[in-house]
Short mmCIF file of C-alpha atoms in Angstrom, two decimals:
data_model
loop_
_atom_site.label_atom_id
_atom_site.label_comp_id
_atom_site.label_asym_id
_atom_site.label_seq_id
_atom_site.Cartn_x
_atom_site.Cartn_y
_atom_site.Cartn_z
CA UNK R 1 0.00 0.00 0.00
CA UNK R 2 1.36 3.41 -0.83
CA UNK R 3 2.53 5.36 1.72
CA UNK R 4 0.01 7.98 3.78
CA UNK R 5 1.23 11.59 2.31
CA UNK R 6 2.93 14.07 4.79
CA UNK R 7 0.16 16.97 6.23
CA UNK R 8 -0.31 19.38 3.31
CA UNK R 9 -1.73 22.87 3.47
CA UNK R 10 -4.61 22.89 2.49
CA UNK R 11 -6.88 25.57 -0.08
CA UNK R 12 -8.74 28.38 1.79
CA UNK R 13 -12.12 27.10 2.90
CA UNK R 14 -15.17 29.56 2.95
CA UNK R 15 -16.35 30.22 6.66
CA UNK R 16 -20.23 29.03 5.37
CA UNK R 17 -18.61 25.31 4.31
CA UNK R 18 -17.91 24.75 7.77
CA UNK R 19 -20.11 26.66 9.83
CA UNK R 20 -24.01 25.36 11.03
CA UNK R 21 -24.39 28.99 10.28
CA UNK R 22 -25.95 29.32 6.55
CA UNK R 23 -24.57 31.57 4.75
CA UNK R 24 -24.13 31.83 0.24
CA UNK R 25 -21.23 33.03 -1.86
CA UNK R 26 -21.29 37.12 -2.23
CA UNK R 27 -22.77 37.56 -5.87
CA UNK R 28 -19.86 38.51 -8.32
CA UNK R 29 -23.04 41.10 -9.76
CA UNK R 30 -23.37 43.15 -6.32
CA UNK R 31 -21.11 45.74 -5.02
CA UNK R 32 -20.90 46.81 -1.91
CA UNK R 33 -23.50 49.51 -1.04
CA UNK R 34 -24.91 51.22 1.82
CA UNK R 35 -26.98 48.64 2.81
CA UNK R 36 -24.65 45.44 2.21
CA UNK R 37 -21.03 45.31 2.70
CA UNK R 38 -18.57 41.86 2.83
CA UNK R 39 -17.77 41.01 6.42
CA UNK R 40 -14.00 39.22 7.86
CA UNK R 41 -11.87 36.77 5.96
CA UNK R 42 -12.43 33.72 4.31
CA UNK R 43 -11.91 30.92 7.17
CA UNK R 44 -8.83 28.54 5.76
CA UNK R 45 -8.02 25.57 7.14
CA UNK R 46 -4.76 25.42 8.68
CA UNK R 47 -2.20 22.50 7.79
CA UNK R 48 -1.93 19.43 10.20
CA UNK R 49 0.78 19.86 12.54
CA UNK R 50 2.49 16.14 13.69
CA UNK R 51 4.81 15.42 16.11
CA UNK R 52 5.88 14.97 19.88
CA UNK R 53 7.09 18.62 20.16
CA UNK R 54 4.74 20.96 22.20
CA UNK R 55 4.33 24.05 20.24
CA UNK R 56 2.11 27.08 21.56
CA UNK R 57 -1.21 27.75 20.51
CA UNK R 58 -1.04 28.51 16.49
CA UNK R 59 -3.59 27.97 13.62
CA UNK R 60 -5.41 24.86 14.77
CA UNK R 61 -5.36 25.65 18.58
CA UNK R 62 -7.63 29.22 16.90
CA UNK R 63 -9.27 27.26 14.68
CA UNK R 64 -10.80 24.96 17.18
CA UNK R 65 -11.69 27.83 19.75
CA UNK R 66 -13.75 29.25 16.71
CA UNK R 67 -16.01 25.72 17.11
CA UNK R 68 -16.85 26.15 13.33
CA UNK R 69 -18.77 22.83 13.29
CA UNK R 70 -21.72 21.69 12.72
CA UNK R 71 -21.61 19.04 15.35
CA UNK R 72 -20.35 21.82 18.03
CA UNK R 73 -23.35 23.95 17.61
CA UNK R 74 -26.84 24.19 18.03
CA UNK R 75 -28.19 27.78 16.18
CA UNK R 76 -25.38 29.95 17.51
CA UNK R 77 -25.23 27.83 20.96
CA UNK R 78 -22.33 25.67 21.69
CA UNK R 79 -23.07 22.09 22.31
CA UNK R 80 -21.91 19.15 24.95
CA UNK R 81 -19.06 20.71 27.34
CA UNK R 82 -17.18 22.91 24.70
CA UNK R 83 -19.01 26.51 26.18
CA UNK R 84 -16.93 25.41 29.32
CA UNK R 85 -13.81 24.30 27.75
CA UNK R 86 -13.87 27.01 25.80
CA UNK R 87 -13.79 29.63 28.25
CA UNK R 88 -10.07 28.78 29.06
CA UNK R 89 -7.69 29.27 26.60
CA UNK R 90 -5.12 26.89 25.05
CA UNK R 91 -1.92 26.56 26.30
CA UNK R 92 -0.52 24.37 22.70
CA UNK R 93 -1.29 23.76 19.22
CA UNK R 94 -2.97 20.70 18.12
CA UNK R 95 -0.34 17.90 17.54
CA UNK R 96 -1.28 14.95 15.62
CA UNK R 97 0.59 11.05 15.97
CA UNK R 98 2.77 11.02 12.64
CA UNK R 99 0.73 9.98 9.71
CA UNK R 100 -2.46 9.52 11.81
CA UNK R 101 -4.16 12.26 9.14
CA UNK R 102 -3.64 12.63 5.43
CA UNK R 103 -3.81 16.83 5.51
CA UNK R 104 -5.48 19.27 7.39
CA UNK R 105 -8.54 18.79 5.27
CA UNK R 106 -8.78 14.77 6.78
CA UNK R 107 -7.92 16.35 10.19
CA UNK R 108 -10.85 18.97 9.75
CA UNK R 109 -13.28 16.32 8.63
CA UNK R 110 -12.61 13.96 11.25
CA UNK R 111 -12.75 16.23 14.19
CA UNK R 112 -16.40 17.47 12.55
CA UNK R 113 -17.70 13.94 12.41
CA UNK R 114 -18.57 13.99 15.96
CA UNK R 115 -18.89 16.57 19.07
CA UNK R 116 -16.67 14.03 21.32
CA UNK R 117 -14.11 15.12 18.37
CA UNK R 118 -14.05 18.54 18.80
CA UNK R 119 -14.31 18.48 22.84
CA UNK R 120 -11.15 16.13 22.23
CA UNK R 121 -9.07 18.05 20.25
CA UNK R 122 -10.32 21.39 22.96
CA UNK R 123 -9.14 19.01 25.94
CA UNK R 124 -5.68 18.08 24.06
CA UNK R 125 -4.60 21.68 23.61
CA UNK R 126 -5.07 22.61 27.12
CA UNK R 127 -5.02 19.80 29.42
CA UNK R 128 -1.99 18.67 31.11
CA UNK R 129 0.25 16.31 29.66
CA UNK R 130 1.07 13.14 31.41
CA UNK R 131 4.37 11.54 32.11
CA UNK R 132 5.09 8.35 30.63
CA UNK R 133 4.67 6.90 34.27
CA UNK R 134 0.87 8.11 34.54
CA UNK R 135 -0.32 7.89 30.44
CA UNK R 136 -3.23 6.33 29.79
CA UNK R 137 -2.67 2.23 28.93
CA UNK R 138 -4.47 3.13 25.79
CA UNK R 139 -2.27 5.74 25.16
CA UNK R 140 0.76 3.84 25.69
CA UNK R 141 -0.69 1.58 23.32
CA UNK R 142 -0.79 4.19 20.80
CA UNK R 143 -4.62 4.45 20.20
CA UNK R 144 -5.96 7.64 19.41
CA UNK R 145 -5.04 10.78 17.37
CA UNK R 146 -3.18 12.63 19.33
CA UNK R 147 0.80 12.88 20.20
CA UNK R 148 0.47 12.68 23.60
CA UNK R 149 -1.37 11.41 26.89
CA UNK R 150 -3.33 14.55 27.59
CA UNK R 151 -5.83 15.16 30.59
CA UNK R 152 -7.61 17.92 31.86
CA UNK R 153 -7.35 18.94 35.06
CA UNK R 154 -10.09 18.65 37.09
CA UNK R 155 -11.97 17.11 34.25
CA UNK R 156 -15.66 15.47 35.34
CA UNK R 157 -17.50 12.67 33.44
CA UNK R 158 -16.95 12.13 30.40
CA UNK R 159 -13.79 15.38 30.03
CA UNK R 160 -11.92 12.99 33.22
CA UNK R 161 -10.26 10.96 30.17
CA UNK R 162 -7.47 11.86 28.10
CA UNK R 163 -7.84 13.50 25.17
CA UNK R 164 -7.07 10.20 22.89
CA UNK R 165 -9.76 8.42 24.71
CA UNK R 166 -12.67 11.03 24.25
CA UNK R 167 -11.60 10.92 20.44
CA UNK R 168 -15.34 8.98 19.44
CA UNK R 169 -16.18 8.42 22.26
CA UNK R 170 -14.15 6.38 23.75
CA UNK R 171 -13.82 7.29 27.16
CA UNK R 172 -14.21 4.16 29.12
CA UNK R 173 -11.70 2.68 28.01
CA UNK R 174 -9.39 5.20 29.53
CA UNK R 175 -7.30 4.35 32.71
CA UNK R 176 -7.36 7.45 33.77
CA UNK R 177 -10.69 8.48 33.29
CA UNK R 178 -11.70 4.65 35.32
CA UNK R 179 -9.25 6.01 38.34
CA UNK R 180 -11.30 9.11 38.45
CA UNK R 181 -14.40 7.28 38.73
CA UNK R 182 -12.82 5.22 42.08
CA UNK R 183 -10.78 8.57 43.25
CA UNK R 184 -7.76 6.37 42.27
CA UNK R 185 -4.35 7.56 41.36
CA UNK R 186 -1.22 5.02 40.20
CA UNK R 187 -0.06 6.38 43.95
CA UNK R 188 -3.16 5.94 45.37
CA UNK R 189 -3.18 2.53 43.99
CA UNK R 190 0.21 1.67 45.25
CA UNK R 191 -0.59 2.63 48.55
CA UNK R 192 -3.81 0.81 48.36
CA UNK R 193 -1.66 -2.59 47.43
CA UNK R 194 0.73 -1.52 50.50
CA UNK R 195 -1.59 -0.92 52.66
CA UNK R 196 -3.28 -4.60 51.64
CA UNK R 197 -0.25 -6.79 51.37
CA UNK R 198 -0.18 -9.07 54.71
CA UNK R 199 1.04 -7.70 57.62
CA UNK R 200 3.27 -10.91 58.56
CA UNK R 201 4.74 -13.37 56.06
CA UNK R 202 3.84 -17.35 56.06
CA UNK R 203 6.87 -17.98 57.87
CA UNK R 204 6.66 -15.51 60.99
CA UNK R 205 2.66 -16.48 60.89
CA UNK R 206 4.21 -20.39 61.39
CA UNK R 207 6.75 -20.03 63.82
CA UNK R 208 4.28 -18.14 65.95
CA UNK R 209 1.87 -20.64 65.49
CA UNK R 210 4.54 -23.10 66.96
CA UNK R 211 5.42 -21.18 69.52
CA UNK R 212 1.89 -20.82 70.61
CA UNK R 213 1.68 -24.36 70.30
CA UNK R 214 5.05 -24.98 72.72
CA UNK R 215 3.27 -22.78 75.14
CA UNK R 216 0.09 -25.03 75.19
CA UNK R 217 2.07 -28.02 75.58
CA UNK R 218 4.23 -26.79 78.48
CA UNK R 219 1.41 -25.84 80.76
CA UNK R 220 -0.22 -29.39 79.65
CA UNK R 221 3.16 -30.76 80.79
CA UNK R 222 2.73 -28.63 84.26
CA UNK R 223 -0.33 -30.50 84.95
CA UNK R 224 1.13 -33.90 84.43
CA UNK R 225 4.45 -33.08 86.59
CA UNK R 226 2.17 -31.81 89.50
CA UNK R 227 0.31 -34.85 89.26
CA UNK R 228 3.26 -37.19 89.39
CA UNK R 229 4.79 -35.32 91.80
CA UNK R 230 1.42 -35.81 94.61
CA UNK R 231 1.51 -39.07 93.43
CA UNK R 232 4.80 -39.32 94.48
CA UNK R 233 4.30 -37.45 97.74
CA UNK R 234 6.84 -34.77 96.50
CA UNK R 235 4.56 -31.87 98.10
CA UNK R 236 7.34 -29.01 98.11
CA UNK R 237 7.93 -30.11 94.08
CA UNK R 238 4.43 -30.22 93.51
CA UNK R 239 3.52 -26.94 95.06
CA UNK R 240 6.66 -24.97 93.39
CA UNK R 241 5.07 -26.69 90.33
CA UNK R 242 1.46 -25.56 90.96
CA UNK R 243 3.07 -21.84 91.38
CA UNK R 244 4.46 -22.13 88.09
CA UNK R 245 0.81 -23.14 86.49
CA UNK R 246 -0.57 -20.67 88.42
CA UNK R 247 1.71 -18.14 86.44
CA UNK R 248 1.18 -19.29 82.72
CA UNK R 249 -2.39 -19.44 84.22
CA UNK R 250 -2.72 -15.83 84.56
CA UNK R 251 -0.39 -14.81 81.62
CA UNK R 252 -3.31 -16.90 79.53
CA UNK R 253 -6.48 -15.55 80.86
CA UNK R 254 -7.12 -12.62 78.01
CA UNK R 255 -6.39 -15.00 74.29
CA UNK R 256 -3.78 -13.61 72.52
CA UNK R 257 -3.67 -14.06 68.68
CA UNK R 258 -0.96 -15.15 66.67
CA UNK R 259 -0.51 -11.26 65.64
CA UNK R 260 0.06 -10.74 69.15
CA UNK R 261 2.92 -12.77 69.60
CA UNK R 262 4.53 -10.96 66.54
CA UNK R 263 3.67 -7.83 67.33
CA UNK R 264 2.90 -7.01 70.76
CA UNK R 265 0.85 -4.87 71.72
CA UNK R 266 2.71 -1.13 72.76
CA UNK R 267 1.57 0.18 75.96
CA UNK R 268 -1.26 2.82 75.99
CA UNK R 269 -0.18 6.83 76.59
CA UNK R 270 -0.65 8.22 79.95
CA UNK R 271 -3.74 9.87 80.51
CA UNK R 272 -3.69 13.45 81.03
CA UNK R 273 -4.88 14.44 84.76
CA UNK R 274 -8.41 14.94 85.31
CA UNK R 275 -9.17 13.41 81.67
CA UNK R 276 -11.87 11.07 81.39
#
């Protein structure tokens, strides 16, 4: 298959081929009078900018601030969330993934195919763009139009994905935008997996199972020694014994867990006088 052409500037557009507004071509018959005169420029589209470069806001970053489509408009009215991501201003041009568009013309005509579109072209030139440690899986995967993993900040719903992922729609499928939904953050999610990994490994979780059991058996043994030794008559041996179970009575009568034995319990703070 032939190669996809590099972006090519495009011919000058009229405004009324773009625009929901309808408008006609002047006719070439009528001068301007006192009653009708030939408003602003000719609307062109700008050439397709590719790349990984962040340049400031230029031709396309204007172009898409203008809204001049007719999915982004309803009578003069801006649709979806662009009349509140249009209130900021860009902060970079619109960068495309090498090759992903033919010319500015393909760019133009796939951004108008759908209002997602031209909210995420809005979000990608001034959102924040993420390091390669916190991009989006999809974009790491390359999906999407754009050049890089863009979010916006602060974004709700739908505008809480990156830029690539709101390109038709596609929003869901965004890592980032299904952290927002959970208040998750790759740190957030670390911690979560620290804060869930067990406490005590299988081995110190069987040793003090084993020393729990030792302990059982020893005061078992108690009992049997005391026995033997009244059996024996050996009263002073039996009581010295009985003292003993008495003790490892007492150190048993609030159950410990195996936890416990690991980590023991730390004293509680003094109260403060007069405190409840």
């Amino acid at each position: 298959m032939p190669e996809t052409p590099d972006p090519t500037q495009d011919n000058p557009r009229d405004f009324y081929q773009l625009s929901v507004w309808i408008s006609w071509p002047g006719d070439p018959e009528f001068t301007n009078t006192a009653d009708y005169t030939n408003i602003g420029e000719p609307l062109a589209i700008p050439e397709a900018h590719a790349g990984e470069t962040d340049r400031p806001p230029a031709e396309w970053a204007h172009f898409i601030w203008l809204a001049p489509f007719s999915v982004a408009r309803q009578a003069q009215r801006l649709k979806g969330k662009l009349h509140e991501l249009l209130k900021n201003e860009p902060v970079r041009e619109l960068t495309c993934r090498k090759r992903y568009f033919g010319s500015g013309r393909h760019q133009d005509e796939l951004i108008g195919n759908s209002l997602s579109n031209v909210e995420s072209a809005a979000v990608f030139c001034q959102g924040v763009v993420q390091s390669d440690d916190k991009q989006c899986e999809s974009c790491l995967g390359a999906l999407g139009p754009w050049a890089k993993c863009v979010q916006l900040e602060s974004g709700e719903g739908h505008l809480a994905a990156c830029a690539n992922c709101i390109w038709n729609g596609k929003h869901e499928r965004c890592s980032l935008w299904r952290n927002a939904q959970t208040g998750s953050t790759p740190e957030r999610q670390n911690q979560g997996h620290q804060r869930n990994r067990p406490s005590i490994s299988k081995k110190m979780a069987s040793d003090a199972w084993a020393e729990a059991k030792r302990t059982v058996n020893r005061a078992k043994g108690l009992s049997a020694k005391i026995a033997q030794a009244l059996a024996n008559e050996q009263f002073e041996v039996a009581s010295a014994l009985l003292e003993e179970q008495e003790q490892w009575f007492e150190d048993f009568k609030c159950p410990e867990g195996i936890l416990d034995l690991v980590h023991p319990a730390q004293p509680n703070s003094p109260q403060r006088p007069g405190a409840d």
